[in-house]
């Protein structure tokens, strides 16, 4: 007989994956909260910080002694938009190595191309259903904090 074992993604994550710092940059407080809930549901126990525009995010990033492990960036925000923030991050020698993942509702190929031209590490479309968002976040955490080797903070 063959026994099949299933291992949840949560069980496969090492402790260090749960203790990272993550920055959500999104002008929609509901989307920020959904991402926080999805991270919690996925078992992420690290620090989650939020900024509702690029100016606030950049001020927070520059005020930190160490870089966060990951930035989740929406593109379409007031004041400093996601593209502008991405340009500022890539222009700052201390922040340049910071992994940035665009997570947006935009399906525009122009947005995808521009984001990669500006140095984004990954481009994801925000799932509509919460269960899909949890799955996406689990995969994201697993990849960035387990499989991927992050630059030194």
PDB file of C-alpha atoms in Angstrom:
ATOM      1  CA  UNK A   1       0.000   0.000   0.000  1.00  0.00           C
ATOM      2  CA  UNK A   2       1.066   3.544  -0.584  1.00  0.00           C
ATOM      3  CA  UNK A   3       0.569   6.156   2.074  1.00  0.00           C
ATOM      4  CA  UNK A   4       0.134   9.740   1.052  1.00  0.00           C
ATOM      5  CA  UNK A   5       1.304  12.431   3.399  1.00  0.00           C
ATOM      6  CA  UNK A   6       0.278  16.011   2.994  1.00  0.00           C
ATOM      7  CA  UNK A   7       2.228  18.861   4.409  1.00  0.00           C
ATOM      8  CA  UNK A   8       0.746  22.286   4.543  1.00  0.00           C
ATOM      9  CA  UNK A   9       2.845  25.174   3.368  1.00  0.00           C
ATOM     10  CA  UNK A  10       2.629  26.584   6.898  1.00  0.00           C
ATOM     11  CA  UNK A  11       4.252  23.410   8.283  1.00  0.00           C
ATOM     12  CA  UNK A  12       7.073  23.678   5.734  1.00  0.00           C
ATOM     13  CA  UNK A  13       8.069  27.215   6.682  1.00  0.00           C
ATOM     14  CA  UNK A  14      11.024  27.665   9.002  1.00  0.00           C
ATOM     15  CA  UNK A  15      10.655  29.879  12.063  1.00  0.00           C
ATOM     16  CA  UNK A  16      12.758  32.628  10.453  1.00  0.00           C
ATOM     17  CA  UNK A  17      10.076  33.067   7.766  1.00  0.00           C
ATOM     18  CA  UNK A  18       7.581  34.051  10.416  1.00  0.00           C
ATOM     19  CA  UNK A  19       9.799  36.636  12.101  1.00  0.00           C
ATOM     20  CA  UNK A  20      10.566  38.852   9.130  1.00  0.00           C
ATOM     21  CA  UNK A  21       9.398  42.435   8.735  1.00  0.00           C
ATOM     22  CA  UNK A  22       7.082  43.263   5.872  1.00  0.00           C
ATOM     23  CA  UNK A  23       5.857  46.630   4.582  1.00  0.00           C
ATOM     24  CA  UNK A  24       2.492  46.964   2.827  1.00  0.00           C
ATOM     25  CA  UNK A  25       2.189  50.109   0.702  1.00  0.00           C
ATOM     26  CA  UNK A  26      -1.434  50.553  -0.351  1.00  0.00           C
ATOM     27  CA  UNK A  27      -3.772  53.529  -0.161  1.00  0.00           C
ATOM     28  CA  UNK A  28      -6.843  51.357   0.476  1.00  0.00           C
ATOM     29  CA  UNK A  29      -7.223  50.580   4.208  1.00  0.00           C
ATOM     30  CA  UNK A  30      -9.505  47.643   3.361  1.00  0.00           C
ATOM     31  CA  UNK A  31      -6.823  46.097   1.143  1.00  0.00           C
ATOM     32  CA  UNK A  32      -4.229  46.665   3.873  1.00  0.00           C
ATOM     33  CA  UNK A  33      -6.470  44.866   6.373  1.00  0.00           C
ATOM     34  CA  UNK A  34      -7.199  41.988   3.966  1.00  0.00           C
ATOM     35  CA  UNK A  35      -3.463  41.525   3.405  1.00  0.00           C
ATOM     36  CA  UNK A  36      -2.840  41.564   7.160  1.00  0.00           C
ATOM     37  CA  UNK A  37      -5.578  38.953   7.666  1.00  0.00           C
ATOM     38  CA  UNK A  38      -4.218  36.810   4.825  1.00  0.00           C
ATOM     39  CA  UNK A  39      -0.704  37.001   6.300  1.00  0.00           C
ATOM     40  CA  UNK A  40      -2.059  35.969   9.685  1.00  0.00           C
ATOM     41  CA  UNK A  41      -4.084  33.144   8.140  1.00  0.00           C
ATOM     42  CA  UNK A  42      -0.926  32.004   6.340  1.00  0.00           C
ATOM     43  CA  UNK A  43       0.884  31.820   9.690  1.00  0.00           C
ATOM     44  CA  UNK A  44       3.109  34.871   9.240  1.00  0.00           C
ATOM     45  CA  UNK A  45       4.087  36.131  12.687  1.00  0.00           C
ATOM     46  CA  UNK A  46       6.554  38.818  11.681  1.00  0.00           C
ATOM     47  CA  UNK A  47       6.060  42.541  11.922  1.00  0.00           C
ATOM     48  CA  UNK A  48       3.693  44.028   9.364  1.00  0.00           C
ATOM     49  CA  UNK A  49       3.826  47.766   8.777  1.00  0.00           C
ATOM     50  CA  UNK A  50       1.570  49.771   6.468  1.00  0.00           C
ATOM     51  CA  UNK A  51       1.879  52.994   4.536  1.00  0.00           C
ATOM     52  CA  UNK A  52      -0.929  54.554   2.540  1.00  0.00           C
ATOM     53  CA  UNK A  53       1.273  56.383   0.038  1.00  0.00           C
ATOM     54  CA  UNK A  54       4.810  56.488  -1.294  1.00  0.00           C
ATOM     55  CA  UNK A  55       5.901  59.468   0.822  1.00  0.00           C
ATOM     56  CA  UNK A  56       4.918  57.728   4.050  1.00  0.00           C
ATOM     57  CA  UNK A  57       6.555  54.489   2.910  1.00  0.00           C
ATOM     58  CA  UNK A  58       9.820  56.185   1.983  1.00  0.00           C
ATOM     59  CA  UNK A  59       9.951  58.071   5.286  1.00  0.00           C
ATOM     60  CA  UNK A  60       9.363  54.814   7.172  1.00  0.00           C
ATOM     61  CA  UNK A  61      11.981  52.924   5.134  1.00  0.00           C
ATOM     62  CA  UNK A  62      14.618  55.621   5.645  1.00  0.00           C
ATOM     63  CA  UNK A  63      13.890  55.698   9.382  1.00  0.00           C
ATOM     64  CA  UNK A  64      14.575  51.990   9.923  1.00  0.00           C
ATOM     65  CA  UNK A  65      17.883  50.655  11.202  1.00  0.00           C
ATOM     66  CA  UNK A  66      17.431  47.520   9.086  1.00  0.00           C
ATOM     67  CA  UNK A  67      15.498  46.992   5.888  1.00  0.00           C
ATOM     68  CA  UNK A  68      12.296  44.942   5.926  1.00  0.00           C
ATOM     69  CA  UNK A  69      12.435  41.525   4.306  1.00  0.00           C
ATOM     70  CA  UNK A  70       9.853  42.486   1.692  1.00  0.00           C
ATOM     71  CA  UNK A  71       7.722  45.372   0.413  1.00  0.00           C
ATOM     72  CA  UNK A  72       4.271  44.675  -1.039  1.00  0.00           C
ATOM     73  CA  UNK A  73       3.538  47.639  -3.289  1.00  0.00           C
ATOM     74  CA  UNK A  74       0.304  48.816  -4.875  1.00  0.00           C
ATOM     75  CA  UNK A  75       0.790  50.913  -8.004  1.00  0.00           C
ATOM     76  CA  UNK A  76      -2.135  53.300  -8.061  1.00  0.00           C
ATOM     77  CA  UNK A  77      -1.999  55.598  -5.050  1.00  0.00           C
ATOM     78  CA  UNK A  78      -2.349  59.346  -4.472  1.00  0.00           C
ATOM     79  CA  UNK A  79       0.649  61.662  -4.122  1.00  0.00           C
ATOM     80  CA  UNK A  80       3.663  59.412  -4.722  1.00  0.00           C
ATOM     81  CA  UNK A  81       2.454  56.484  -6.834  1.00  0.00           C
ATOM     82  CA  UNK A  82       3.891  52.993  -6.738  1.00  0.00           C
ATOM     83  CA  UNK A  83       6.096  53.525  -9.795  1.00  0.00           C
ATOM     84  CA  UNK A  84       7.600  56.670  -8.272  1.00  0.00           C
ATOM     85  CA  UNK A  85       8.247  54.904  -4.967  1.00  0.00           C
ATOM     86  CA  UNK A  86       9.900  52.022  -6.793  1.00  0.00           C
ATOM     87  CA  UNK A  87      12.159  54.515  -8.604  1.00  0.00           C
ATOM     88  CA  UNK A  88      13.078  56.168  -5.292  1.00  0.00           C
ATOM     89  CA  UNK A  89      13.863  52.816  -3.660  1.00  0.00           C
ATOM     90  CA  UNK A  90      16.077  51.731  -6.570  1.00  0.00           C
ATOM     91  CA  UNK A  91      17.861  55.131  -6.584  1.00  0.00           C
ATOM     92  CA  UNK A  92      18.759  54.883  -2.872  1.00  0.00           C
ATOM     93  CA  UNK A  93      21.945  52.802  -2.379  1.00  0.00           C
ATOM     94  CA  UNK A  94      20.836  51.643   1.090  1.00  0.00           C
ATOM     95  CA  UNK A  95      17.381  50.570  -0.098  1.00  0.00           C
ATOM     96  CA  UNK A  96      18.264  49.315  -3.583  1.00  0.00           C
ATOM     97  CA  UNK A  97      18.662  45.635  -2.536  1.00  0.00           C
ATOM     98  CA  UNK A  98      15.208  45.660  -0.909  1.00  0.00           C
ATOM     99  CA  UNK A  99      12.887  43.049  -2.457  1.00  0.00           C
ATOM    100  CA  UNK A 100       9.783  44.766  -3.844  1.00  0.00           C
ATOM    101  CA  UNK A 101       6.741  42.847  -5.041  1.00  0.00           C
ATOM    102  CA  UNK A 102       4.002  44.733  -6.832  1.00  0.00           C
ATOM    103  CA  UNK A 103       0.604  43.487  -5.716  1.00  0.00           C
ATOM    104  CA  UNK A 104      -2.085  45.348  -7.608  1.00  0.00           C
ATOM    105  CA  UNK A 105      -5.448  45.020  -9.329  1.00  0.00           C
ATOM    106  CA  UNK A 106      -3.952  46.241 -12.626  1.00  0.00           C
ATOM    107  CA  UNK A 107      -3.935  43.781 -15.498  1.00  0.00           C
ATOM    108  CA  UNK A 108      -2.196  46.312 -17.765  1.00  0.00           C
ATOM    109  CA  UNK A 109       0.790  44.913 -19.664  1.00  0.00           C
ATOM    110  CA  UNK A 110       2.176  48.465 -19.706  1.00  0.00           C
ATOM    111  CA  UNK A 111       2.167  48.446 -15.886  1.00  0.00           C
ATOM    112  CA  UNK A 112       3.873  45.041 -15.818  1.00  0.00           C
ATOM    113  CA  UNK A 113       6.550  46.143 -18.285  1.00  0.00           C
ATOM    114  CA  UNK A 114       7.157  49.459 -16.551  1.00  0.00           C
ATOM    115  CA  UNK A 115       7.413  47.826 -13.118  1.00  0.00           C
ATOM    116  CA  UNK A 116      10.082  45.397 -14.346  1.00  0.00           C
ATOM    117  CA  UNK A 117      11.929  48.183 -16.165  1.00  0.00           C
ATOM    118  CA  UNK A 118      12.071  50.056 -12.845  1.00  0.00           C
ATOM    119  CA  UNK A 119      13.463  47.033 -11.011  1.00  0.00           C
ATOM    120  CA  UNK A 120      10.532  45.306  -9.328  1.00  0.00           C
ATOM    121  CA  UNK A 121      11.312  41.764  -8.187  1.00  0.00           C
ATOM    122  CA  UNK A 122       7.870  40.315  -8.904  1.00  0.00           C
ATOM    123  CA  UNK A 123       4.457  41.444 -10.177  1.00  0.00           C
ATOM    124  CA  UNK A 124       1.280  39.864  -8.793  1.00  0.00           C
ATOM    125  CA  UNK A 125      -2.382  40.539  -9.501  1.00  0.00           C
ATOM    126  CA  UNK A 126      -4.386  40.800  -6.264  1.00  0.00           C
ATOM    127  CA  UNK A 127      -6.777  37.846  -6.085  1.00  0.00           C
ATOM    128  CA  UNK A 128     -10.450  38.678  -5.710  1.00  0.00           C
ATOM    129  CA  UNK A 129     -11.362  35.851  -3.319  1.00  0.00           C
ATOM    130  CA  UNK A 130      -9.900  35.858   0.199  1.00  0.00           C
ATOM    131  CA  UNK A 131      -8.972  32.147   0.019  1.00  0.00           C
ATOM    132  CA  UNK A 132      -6.964  32.842  -3.134  1.00  0.00           C
ATOM    133  CA  UNK A 133      -5.284  35.786  -1.422  1.00  0.00           C
ATOM    134  CA  UNK A 134      -4.272  33.534   1.489  1.00  0.00           C
ATOM    135  CA  UNK A 135      -2.853  30.978  -0.944  1.00  0.00           C
ATOM    136  CA  UNK A 136      -0.963  33.705  -2.825  1.00  0.00           C
ATOM    137  CA  UNK A 137       0.438  35.115   0.424  1.00  0.00           C
ATOM    138  CA  UNK A 138       1.473  31.637   1.630  1.00  0.00           C
ATOM    139  CA  UNK A 139       3.327  31.038  -1.619  1.00  0.00           C
ATOM    140  CA  UNK A 140       4.889  34.482  -1.485  1.00  0.00           C
ATOM    141  CA  UNK A 141       6.123  33.994   2.079  1.00  0.00           C
ATOM    142  CA  UNK A 142       7.436  30.545   1.277  1.00  0.00           C
ATOM    143  CA  UNK A 143       9.319  31.776  -1.768  1.00  0.00           C
ATOM    144  CA  UNK A 144      10.754  35.041  -0.393  1.00  0.00           C
ATOM    145  CA  UNK A 145      11.585  33.909   3.121  1.00  0.00           C
ATOM    146  CA  UNK A 146      12.418  30.217   2.598  1.00  0.00           C
ATOM    147  CA  UNK A 147      13.547  29.410  -0.924  1.00  0.00           C
ATOM    148  CA  UNK A 148      15.020  32.802  -1.790  1.00  0.00           C
ATOM    149  CA  UNK A 149      18.241  34.091  -0.269  1.00  0.00           C
ATOM    150  CA  UNK A 150      17.611  37.654   0.908  1.00  0.00           C
ATOM    151  CA  UNK A 151      20.358  40.278   0.881  1.00  0.00           C
ATOM    152  CA  UNK A 152      21.828  41.146   4.298  1.00  0.00           C
ATOM    153  CA  UNK A 153      19.719  43.689   6.175  1.00  0.00           C
TER     154      UNK A 153
END
